[in-house]
XYZ file of C-alpha atoms in Angstrom:
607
model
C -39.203 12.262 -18.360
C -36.222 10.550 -17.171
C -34.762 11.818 -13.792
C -30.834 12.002 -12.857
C -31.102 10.607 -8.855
C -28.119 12.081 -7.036
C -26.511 9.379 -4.221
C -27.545 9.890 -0.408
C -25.265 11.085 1.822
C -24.365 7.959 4.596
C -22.985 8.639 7.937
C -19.802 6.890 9.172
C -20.592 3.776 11.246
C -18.474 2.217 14.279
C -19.084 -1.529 15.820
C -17.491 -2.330 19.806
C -16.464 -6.059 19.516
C -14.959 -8.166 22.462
C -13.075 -11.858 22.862
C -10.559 -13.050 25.178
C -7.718 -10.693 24.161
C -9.103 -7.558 24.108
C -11.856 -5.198 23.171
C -11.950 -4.004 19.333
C -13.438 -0.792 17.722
C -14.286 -1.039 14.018
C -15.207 2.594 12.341
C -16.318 3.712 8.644
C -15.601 6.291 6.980
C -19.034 8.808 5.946
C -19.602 9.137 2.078
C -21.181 11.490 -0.322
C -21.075 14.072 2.465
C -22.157 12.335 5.453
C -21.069 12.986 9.404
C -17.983 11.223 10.697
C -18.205 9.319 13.655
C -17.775 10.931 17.060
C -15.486 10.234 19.705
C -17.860 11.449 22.227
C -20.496 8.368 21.301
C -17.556 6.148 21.312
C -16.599 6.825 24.657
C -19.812 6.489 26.083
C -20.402 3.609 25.290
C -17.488 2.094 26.383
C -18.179 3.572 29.542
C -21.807 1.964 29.677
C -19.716 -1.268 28.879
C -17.477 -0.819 32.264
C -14.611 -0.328 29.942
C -12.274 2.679 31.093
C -8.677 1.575 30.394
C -8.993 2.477 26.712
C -6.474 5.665 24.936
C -8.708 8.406 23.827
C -5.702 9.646 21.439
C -6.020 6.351 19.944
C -9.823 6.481 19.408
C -9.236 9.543 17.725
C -6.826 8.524 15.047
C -8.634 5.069 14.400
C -11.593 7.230 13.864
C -9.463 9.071 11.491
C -8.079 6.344 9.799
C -11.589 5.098 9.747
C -10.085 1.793 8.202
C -13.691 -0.577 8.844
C -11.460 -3.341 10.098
C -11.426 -4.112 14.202
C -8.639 -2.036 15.959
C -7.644 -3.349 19.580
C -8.327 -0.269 21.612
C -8.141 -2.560 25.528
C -6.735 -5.218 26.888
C -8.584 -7.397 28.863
C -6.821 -10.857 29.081
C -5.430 -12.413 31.676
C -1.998 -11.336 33.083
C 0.468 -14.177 32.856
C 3.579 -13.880 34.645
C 7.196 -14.458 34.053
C 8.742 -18.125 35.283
C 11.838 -19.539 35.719
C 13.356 -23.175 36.248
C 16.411 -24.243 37.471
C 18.390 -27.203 36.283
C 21.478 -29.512 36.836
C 24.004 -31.763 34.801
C 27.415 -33.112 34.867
C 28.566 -29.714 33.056
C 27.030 -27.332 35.090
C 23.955 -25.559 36.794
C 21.551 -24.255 34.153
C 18.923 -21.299 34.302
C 15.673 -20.850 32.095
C 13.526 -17.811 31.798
C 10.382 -17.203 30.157
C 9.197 -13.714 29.317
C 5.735 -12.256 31.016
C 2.624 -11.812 29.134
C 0.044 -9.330 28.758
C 1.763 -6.909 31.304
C 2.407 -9.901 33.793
C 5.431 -9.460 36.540
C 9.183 -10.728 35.303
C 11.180 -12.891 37.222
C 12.302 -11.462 40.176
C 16.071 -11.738 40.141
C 16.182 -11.953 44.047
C 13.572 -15.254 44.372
C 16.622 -16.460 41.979
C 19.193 -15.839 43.886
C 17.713 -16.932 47.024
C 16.509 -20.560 45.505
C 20.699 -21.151 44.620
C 21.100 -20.454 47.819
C 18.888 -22.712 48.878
C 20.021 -25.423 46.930
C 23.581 -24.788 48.368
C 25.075 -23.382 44.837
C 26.509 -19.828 45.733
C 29.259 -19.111 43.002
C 27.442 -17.749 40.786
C 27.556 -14.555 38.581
C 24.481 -12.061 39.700
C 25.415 -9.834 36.863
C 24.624 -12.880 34.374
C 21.668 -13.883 35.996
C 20.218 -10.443 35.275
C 21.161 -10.427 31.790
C 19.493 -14.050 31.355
C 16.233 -12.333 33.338
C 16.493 -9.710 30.778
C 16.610 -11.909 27.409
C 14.485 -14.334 29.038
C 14.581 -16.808 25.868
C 12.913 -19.652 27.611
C 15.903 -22.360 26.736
C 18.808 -23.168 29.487
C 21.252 -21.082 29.963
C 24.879 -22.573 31.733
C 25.086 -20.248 34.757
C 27.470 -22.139 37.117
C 30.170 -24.787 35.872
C 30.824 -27.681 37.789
C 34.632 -27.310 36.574
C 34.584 -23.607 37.216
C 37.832 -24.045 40.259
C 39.953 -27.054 39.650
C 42.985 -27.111 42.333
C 45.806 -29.338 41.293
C 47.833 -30.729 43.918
C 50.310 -28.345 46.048
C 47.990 -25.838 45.004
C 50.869 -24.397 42.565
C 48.401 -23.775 39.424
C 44.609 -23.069 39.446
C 42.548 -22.952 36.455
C 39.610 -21.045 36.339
C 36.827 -20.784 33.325
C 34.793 -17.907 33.209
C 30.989 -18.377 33.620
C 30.035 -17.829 29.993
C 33.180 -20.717 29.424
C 34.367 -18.426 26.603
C 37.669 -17.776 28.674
C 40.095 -19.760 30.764
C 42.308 -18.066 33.022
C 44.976 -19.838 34.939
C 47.311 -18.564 38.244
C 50.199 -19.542 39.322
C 51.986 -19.341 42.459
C 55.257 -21.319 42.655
C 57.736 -20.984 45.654
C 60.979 -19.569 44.603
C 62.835 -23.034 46.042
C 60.464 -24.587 43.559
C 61.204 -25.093 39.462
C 59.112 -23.370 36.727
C 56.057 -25.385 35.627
C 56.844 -26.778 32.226
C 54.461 -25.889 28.808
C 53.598 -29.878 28.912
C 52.500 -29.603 32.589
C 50.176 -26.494 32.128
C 48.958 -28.375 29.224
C 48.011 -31.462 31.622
C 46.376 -28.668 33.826
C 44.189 -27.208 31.505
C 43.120 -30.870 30.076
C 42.483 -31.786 33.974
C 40.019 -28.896 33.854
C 38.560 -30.248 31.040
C 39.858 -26.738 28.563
C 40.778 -28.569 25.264
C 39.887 -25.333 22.948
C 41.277 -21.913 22.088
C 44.649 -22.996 23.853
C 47.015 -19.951 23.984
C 49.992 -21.253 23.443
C 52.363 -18.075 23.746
C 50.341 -17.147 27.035
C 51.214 -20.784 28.054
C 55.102 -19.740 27.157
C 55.002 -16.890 28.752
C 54.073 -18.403 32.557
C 56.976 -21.057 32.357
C 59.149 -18.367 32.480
C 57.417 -16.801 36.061
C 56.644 -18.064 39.559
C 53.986 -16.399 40.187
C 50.675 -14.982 37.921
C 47.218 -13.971 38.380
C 44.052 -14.922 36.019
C 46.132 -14.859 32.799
C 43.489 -15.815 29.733
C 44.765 -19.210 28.215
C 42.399 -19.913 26.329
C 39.769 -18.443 24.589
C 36.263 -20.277 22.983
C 34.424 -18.847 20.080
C 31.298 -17.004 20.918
C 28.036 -17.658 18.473
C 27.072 -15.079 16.476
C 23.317 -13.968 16.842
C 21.581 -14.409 13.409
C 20.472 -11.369 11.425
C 16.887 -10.691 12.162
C 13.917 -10.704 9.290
C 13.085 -7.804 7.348
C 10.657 -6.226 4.866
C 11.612 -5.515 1.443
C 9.166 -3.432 -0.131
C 8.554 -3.249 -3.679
C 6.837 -0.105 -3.519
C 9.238 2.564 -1.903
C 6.748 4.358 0.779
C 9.789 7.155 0.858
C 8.650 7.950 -3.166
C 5.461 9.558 -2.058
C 4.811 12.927 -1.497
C 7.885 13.962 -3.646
C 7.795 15.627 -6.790
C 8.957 14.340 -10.298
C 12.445 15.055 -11.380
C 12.280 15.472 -15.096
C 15.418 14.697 -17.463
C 16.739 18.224 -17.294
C 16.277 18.353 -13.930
C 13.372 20.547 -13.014
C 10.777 19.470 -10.910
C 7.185 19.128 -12.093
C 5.227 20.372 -8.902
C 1.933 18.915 -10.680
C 3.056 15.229 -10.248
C 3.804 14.662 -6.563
C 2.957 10.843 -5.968
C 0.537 11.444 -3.264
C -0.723 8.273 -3.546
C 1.517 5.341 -4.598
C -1.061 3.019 -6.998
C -0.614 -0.675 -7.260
C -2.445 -2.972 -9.430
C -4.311 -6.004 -8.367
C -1.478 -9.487 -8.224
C 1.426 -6.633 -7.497
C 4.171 -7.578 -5.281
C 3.906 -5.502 -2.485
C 6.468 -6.559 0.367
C 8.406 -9.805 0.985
C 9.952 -10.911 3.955
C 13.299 -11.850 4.392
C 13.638 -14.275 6.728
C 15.326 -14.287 9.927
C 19.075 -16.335 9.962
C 19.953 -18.906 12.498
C 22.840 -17.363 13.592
C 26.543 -19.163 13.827
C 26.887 -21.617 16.848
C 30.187 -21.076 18.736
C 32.798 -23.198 20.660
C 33.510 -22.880 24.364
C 36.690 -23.689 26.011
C 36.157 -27.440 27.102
C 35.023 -27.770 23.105
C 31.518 -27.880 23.204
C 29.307 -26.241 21.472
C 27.602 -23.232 21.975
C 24.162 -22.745 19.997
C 23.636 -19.624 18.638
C 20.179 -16.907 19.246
C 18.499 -17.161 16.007
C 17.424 -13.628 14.453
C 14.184 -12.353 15.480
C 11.570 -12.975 13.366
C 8.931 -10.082 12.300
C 5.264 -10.375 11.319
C 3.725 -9.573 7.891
C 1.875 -6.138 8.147
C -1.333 -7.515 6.738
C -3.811 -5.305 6.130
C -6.613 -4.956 4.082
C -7.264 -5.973 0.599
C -3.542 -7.522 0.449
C -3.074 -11.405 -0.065
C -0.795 -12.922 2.284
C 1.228 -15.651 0.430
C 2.764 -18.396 3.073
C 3.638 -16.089 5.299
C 5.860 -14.927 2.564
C 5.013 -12.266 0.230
C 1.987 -9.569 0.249
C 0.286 -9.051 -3.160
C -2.100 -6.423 -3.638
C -5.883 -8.571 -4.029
C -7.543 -5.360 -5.834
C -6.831 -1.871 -7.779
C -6.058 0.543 -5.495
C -3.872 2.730 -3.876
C -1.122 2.078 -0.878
C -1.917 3.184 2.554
C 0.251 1.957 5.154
C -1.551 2.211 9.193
C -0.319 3.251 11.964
C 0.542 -0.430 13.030
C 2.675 -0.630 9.900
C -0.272 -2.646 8.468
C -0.067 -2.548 4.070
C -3.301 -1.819 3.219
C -5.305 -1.505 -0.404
C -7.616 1.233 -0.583
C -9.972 1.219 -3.606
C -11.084 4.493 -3.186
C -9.005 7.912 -3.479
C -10.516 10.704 -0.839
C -9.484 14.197 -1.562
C -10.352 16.502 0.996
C -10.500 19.572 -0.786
C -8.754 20.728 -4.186
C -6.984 18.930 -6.548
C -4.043 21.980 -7.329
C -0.561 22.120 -6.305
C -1.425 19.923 -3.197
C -1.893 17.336 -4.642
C -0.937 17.305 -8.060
C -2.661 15.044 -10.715
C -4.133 11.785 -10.118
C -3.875 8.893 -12.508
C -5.708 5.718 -9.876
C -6.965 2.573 -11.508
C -9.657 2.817 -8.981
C -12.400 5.767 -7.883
C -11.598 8.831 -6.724
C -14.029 11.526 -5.063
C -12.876 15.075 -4.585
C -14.308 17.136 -1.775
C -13.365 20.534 -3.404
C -12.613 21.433 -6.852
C -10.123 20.157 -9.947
C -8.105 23.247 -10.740
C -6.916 24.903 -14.160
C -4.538 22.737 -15.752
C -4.649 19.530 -13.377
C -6.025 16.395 -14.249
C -7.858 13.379 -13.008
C -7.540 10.140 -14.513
C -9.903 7.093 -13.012
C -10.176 3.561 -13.928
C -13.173 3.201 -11.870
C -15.474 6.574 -11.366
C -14.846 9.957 -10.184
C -17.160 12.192 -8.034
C -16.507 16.169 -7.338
C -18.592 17.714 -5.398
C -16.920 21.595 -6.619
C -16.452 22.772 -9.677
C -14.166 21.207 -13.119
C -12.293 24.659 -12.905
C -10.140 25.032 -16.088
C -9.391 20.607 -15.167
C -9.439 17.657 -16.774
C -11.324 14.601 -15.520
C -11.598 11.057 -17.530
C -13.213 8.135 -15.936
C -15.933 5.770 -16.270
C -18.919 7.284 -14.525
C -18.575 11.509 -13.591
C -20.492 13.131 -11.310
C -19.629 17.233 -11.008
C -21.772 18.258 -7.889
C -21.570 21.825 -9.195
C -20.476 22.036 -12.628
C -18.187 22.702 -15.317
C -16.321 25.964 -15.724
C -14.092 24.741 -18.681
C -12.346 28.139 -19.322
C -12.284 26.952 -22.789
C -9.504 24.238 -21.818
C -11.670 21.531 -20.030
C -11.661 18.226 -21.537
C -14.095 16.059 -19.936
C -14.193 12.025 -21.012
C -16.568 9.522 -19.197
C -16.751 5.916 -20.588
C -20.238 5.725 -19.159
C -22.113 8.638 -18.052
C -21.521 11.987 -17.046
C -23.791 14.160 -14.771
C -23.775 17.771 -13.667
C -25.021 21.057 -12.834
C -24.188 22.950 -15.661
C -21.173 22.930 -18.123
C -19.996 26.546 -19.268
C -17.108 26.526 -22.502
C -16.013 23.154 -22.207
C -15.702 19.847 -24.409
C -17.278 16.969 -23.061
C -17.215 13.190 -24.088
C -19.755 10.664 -22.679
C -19.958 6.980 -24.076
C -23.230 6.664 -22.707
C -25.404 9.589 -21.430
C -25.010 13.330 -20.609
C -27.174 14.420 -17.928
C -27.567 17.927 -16.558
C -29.915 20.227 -14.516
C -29.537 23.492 -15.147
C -27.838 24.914 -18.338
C -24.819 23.929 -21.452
C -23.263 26.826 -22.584
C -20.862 27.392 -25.640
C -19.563 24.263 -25.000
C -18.980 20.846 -27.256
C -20.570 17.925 -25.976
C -20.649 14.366 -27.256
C -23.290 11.426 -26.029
C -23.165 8.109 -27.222
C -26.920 7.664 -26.587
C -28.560 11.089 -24.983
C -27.997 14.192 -24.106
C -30.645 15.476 -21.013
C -30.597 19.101 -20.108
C -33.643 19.210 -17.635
C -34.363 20.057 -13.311
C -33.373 23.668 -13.630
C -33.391 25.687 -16.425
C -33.009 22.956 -18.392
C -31.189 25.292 -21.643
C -28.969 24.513 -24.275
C -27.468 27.761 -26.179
C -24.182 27.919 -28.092
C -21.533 25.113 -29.014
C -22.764 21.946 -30.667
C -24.705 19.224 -28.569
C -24.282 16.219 -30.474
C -26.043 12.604 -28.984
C -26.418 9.088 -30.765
C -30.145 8.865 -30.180
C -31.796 11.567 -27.850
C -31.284 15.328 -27.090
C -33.749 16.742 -24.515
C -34.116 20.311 -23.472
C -36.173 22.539 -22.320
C -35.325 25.149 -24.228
C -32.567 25.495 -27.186
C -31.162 28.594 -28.183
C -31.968 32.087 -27.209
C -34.220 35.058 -28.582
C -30.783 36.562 -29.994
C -30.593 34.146 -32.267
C -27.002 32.226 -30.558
C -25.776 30.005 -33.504
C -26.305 26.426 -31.783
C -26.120 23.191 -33.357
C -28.221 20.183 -32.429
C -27.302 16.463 -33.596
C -28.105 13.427 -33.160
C -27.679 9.795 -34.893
C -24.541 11.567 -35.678
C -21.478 9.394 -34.197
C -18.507 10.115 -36.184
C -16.778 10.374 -33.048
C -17.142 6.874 -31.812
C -17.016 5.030 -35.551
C -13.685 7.554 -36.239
C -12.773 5.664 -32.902
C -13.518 2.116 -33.684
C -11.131 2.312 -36.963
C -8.735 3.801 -35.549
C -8.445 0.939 -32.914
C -9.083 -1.874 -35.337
C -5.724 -0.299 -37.409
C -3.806 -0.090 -34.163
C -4.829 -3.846 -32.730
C -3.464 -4.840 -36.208
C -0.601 -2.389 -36.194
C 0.403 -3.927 -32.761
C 0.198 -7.538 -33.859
C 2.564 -6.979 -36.773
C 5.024 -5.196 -33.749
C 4.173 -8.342 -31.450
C 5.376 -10.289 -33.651
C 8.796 -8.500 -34.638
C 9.651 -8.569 -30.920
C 8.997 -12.398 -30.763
C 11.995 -12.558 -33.169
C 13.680 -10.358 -31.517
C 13.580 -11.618 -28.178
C 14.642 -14.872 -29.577
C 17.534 -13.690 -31.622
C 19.188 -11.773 -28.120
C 18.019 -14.795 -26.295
C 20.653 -16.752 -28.785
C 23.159 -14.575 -28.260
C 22.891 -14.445 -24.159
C 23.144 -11.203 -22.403
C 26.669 -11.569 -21.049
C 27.701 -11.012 -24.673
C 25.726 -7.820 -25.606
C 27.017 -4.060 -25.633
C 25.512 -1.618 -23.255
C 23.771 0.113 -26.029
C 22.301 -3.740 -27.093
C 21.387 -4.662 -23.601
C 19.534 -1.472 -23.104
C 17.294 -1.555 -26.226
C 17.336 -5.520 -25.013
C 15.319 -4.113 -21.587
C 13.340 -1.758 -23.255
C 12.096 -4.251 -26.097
C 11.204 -7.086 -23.274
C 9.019 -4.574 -21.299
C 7.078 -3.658 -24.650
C 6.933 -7.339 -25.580
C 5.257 -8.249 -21.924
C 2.789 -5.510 -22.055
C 1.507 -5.268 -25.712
C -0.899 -7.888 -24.910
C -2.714 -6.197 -22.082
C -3.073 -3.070 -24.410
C -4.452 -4.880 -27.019
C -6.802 -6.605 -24.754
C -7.805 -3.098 -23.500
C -8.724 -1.712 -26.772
C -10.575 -4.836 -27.643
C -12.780 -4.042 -24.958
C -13.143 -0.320 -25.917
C -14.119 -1.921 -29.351
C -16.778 -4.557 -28.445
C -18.216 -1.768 -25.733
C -18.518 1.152 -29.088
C -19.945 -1.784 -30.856
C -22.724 -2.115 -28.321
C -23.259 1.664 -28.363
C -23.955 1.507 -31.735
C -25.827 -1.192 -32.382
C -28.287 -0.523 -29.199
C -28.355 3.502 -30.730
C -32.317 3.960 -31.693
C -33.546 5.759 -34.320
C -32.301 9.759 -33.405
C -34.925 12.221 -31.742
C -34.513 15.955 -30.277
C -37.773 16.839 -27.899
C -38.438 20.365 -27.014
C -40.000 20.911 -24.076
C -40.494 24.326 -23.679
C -38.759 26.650 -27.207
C -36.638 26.307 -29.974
C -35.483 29.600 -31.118
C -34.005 30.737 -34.523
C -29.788 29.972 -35.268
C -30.300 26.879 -33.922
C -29.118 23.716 -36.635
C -30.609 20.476 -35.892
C -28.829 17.927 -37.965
C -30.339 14.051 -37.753
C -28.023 11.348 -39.566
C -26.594 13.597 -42.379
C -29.921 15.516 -42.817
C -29.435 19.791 -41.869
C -32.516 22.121 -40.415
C -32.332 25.590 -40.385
C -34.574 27.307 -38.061
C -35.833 30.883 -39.422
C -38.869 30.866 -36.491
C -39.315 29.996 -32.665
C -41.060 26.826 -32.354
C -42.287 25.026 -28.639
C -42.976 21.692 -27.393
C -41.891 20.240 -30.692
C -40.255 16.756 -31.687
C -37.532 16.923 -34.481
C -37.257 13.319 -36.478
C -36.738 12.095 -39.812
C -39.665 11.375 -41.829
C -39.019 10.278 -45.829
C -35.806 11.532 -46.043
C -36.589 14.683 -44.860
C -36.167 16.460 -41.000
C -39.819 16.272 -39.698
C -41.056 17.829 -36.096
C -44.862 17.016 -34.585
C -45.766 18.686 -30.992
C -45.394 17.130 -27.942
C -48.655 17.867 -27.030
């Protein structure tokens, strides 16, 4: 007797790892049931480690997150503090500062100060020197020109350039027994200083017509313009999820909520945009001035995402988006649904598995590329997926359609229609229900009855006990698949259905190729759009339902000759139908074996 083995419940799991940055937790999630990690152990044993500057908080959520990839929960690399270095040329007196690390001290701006001092260079601008302490871009920065005061002779004009040599201001003090300086002359002042850039010429007009004038700007340099810094562009809009479909008259279907934004495996997640170098200005004696390049920003790699140059993120796998608290992209293969799927939630449609703590609701649906485990009830739901497990059962309410492309197990299924490739499997009871098995139908563990509906199975239907003592109409079959040979036609007319269309939009796509875009009407370019997207996925559809084919094939030709074994009784009403043979049972029969036997429905004990 063939036994359906339920999966163990595992624990979550957490690793402590160490290097020279800092110390790392890793933590895994539980599964089919199992305890979550505990803070409480985690902290202990950090504590048995000598590690105490860790964030508890933060243990908590990367618990939560439970991500299985090392988290840096303490720091424990060396401190490295902030430097500085000053330098000298024929322009000027220079200052570079370099940033601290791992919560080392800055540069203190008074050990500046006090080292120009030193060196005998005292007009300098304190205010700039904090600023350049602040940015601390580790490159030279011009803090004291060497032409910042030239004195001509009598002392009648003085030109003076600011320290960040973006402005030149000039003063003049002629006696009144003295002519006014001439335009030509201020211009052989400002030269002398070395200004050749951004002259002002009416400011320049405007102090031959005075004796006297204080720090009037005569010319002005062009500052550099910081780059714009890198950004991510996301291809999937994080913003989308959570909010409810807006249909096309403008209600709001509260079923589909995008709770989890799905991406298939080679998708274009994010790409960065890269940081600009900025514009490099002109100062006032015409030299250049480079500009502070945009920051830069790292890729948010997380797991299950390939990281392209740097460049782009594509998602490596099936899954759905989850983005960390680090801003990390991450692919998870696996949807978790903590308790019902309802209004919550909404339906799922996930190219990967899904497992629902609670219960699928009346009217909501799950849809799984990969397999789907409940460990409630189907409750009036729909589930399709490859492998189903229903930890309690199926209350179909008489609207439950159930469709696994491999196997389906659970504890009972009451008025619901269920499809199984492969095998049905349950323990207690099927009631009223219609249920379809491409190789076997098992009812055994628990009651192990079958009463009402039809049961229909390619090769094997085994029960403990078939109908009831009322005499419950209930049909039996097997070596009956109608269901999966109505199938395979059906997809062999629409594979060649959809090469015939393939090839229509080849032409088509050629012909508004011809004509280019630019030339088309509105109307054109739209059916254009929508004709190109059809043309680019037609193949993958009809590469899907080759697959379906070749896998009903297999079903079929692996079927063996149809059987229905009786382990306990087999009451009157109930049909058993073998290939297109009928039995009628008029009398209660146990531990039999129904098969066909010279054309004729046959059954021999099982004893």
């Amino acid at each position: 007797m063939d036994e359906t083995v339920l999966p163990v419940a595992q624990d979550g799991q957490y690793q402590i790892t160490a290097n020279d940055v800092g110390i790392y937790l890793s933590v895994w999630a539980p599964a089919k049931g199992g305890w979550t990690v505990t803070r409480a152990a985690i902290i202990e044993e950090l504590t048995n480690r000598k590690c105490t500057n860790f964030d508890s908080n933060f243990i908590s959520v990367v618990i939560r997150e439970a991500m299985g990839t090392p988290v840096l929960i303490a720091n424990t690399g060396p401190k490295i503090d902030g430097r500085y270095e000053i330098s000298a040329n024929d322009v000027g007196v220079y200052l570079s500062v370099w940033a601290p690390g791992n919560d080392g001290w800055p540069v203190s701006k008074a050990a500046i100060i006090q080292d120009l001092t030193d060196r005998k260079c005292t007009n300098f601008d304190s205010d700039f020197i904090s600023v350049t302490i602040r940015e601390a871009i580790g490159a030279p920065v011009l803090i004291v020109s060497s032409q910042l005061s030239v004195l001509p002779p009598e002392n009648l004009v003085r030109v003076k350039v600011g320290c960040k040599r973006l402005e030149a201001r000039v003063s003049v003090n002629i006696p009144v027994d003295k002519p006014l300086i001439t335009y030509s002359q201020l211009l052989a002042d400002l030269k002398a200083a070395g200004v050749c850039y951004g002259i002002d010429e009416d400011a320049l007009s405007m102090l031959t017509q005075t004796h006297t004038a204080t720090n009037i700007i005569c010319a002005r340099g062009t500052p550099p313009c910081k780059g714009d810094n890198a950004f991510l562009k996301y291809y999937i809009d994080p913003d989308s999820q959570g909010r409810p479909v807006e249909l096309e008259d403008g209600r709001v279907d509260f079923k589909e909520t995008n709770n989890f934004l799905c991406v298939e495996e080679g998708q274009l997640l994010v790409e960065k945009i890269p940081a600009t170098p900025g514009t490099p200005g002109t100062d006032v004696f015409g030299l250049p001035l480079p500009p502070k390049p945009g920051n830069d920003i790292q890729m948010p790699v997380g797991q299950n995402v390939i990281n392209v140059d740097d460049w782009r993120l594509y998602a490596a796998i099936n899954g759905h988006l989850y983005i960390f608290l680090d801003k990390r992209i991450n692919v998870i293969p696996i949807i978790v649904i903590d308790g019902d799927v309802d209004y919550s939630t909404g339906n799922i449609d996930f190219k990967g598995s899904i497992i629902v703590r609670g219960s699928v609701q009346p009217d909501f649906f799950v849809k799984a590329g990969g397999n789907v485990e409940v460990c409630g009830t189907i409750s009036g739901g729909m589930v399709e997926a490859n492998n189903i497990i229903v930890r309690k059962g199926i209350q179909g309410m008489k609207r439950s359609v159930i469709k696994a492309r491999e196997r389906l197990v659970a504890n009972f299924i009451e008025s619901a229609t269920v499809f199984a490739d492969e095998d049905v499997i349950v323990n207690d009871v099927i009631l009223t229900s219609s249920v379809y098995a491409g190789l076997r139908v098992i009812v055994e563990g628990g009651r192990g009855l079958i009463r009402g509906g039809r049961v229909s199975a390619g090769e094997l239907i085994r029960a403990s006990t078939i109908g009831n003592q009322s005499g419950v109409v209930t049909e039996i079959a097997v070596s009956v698949n109608s269901l999966l040979k109505d199938e395979l036609i059906s997809l062999r007319q629409q594979i060649k259905k959809a090469e015939v269309t393939y090839n229509e939009l080849q032409l088509a796509m050629s012909h508004f190729r011809n004509q280019g875009s630019k030339h088309l009407s509105s109307e054109k370019r739209e059916r254009y759009t929508k004709q190109e997207l059809e043309y680019k996925t037609l193949p993958d559809r009809v590469e899907t339902m080759k697959q379906r084919i070749t896998n009903i094939e297999r079903i079929l030709n692996t079927a063996k000759p149809g059987r229905v074994r009786v382990s306990g009784y087999i009451y009157p009403g109930t049909i058993v139908c073998i290939c297109s043979l009928t039995k009628s049972l008029n009398d209660s029969l146990q531990f039999v074996s129904f098969y066909v036997v010279g054309g004729e429905i046959t059954f021999s004990s099982l004893r």
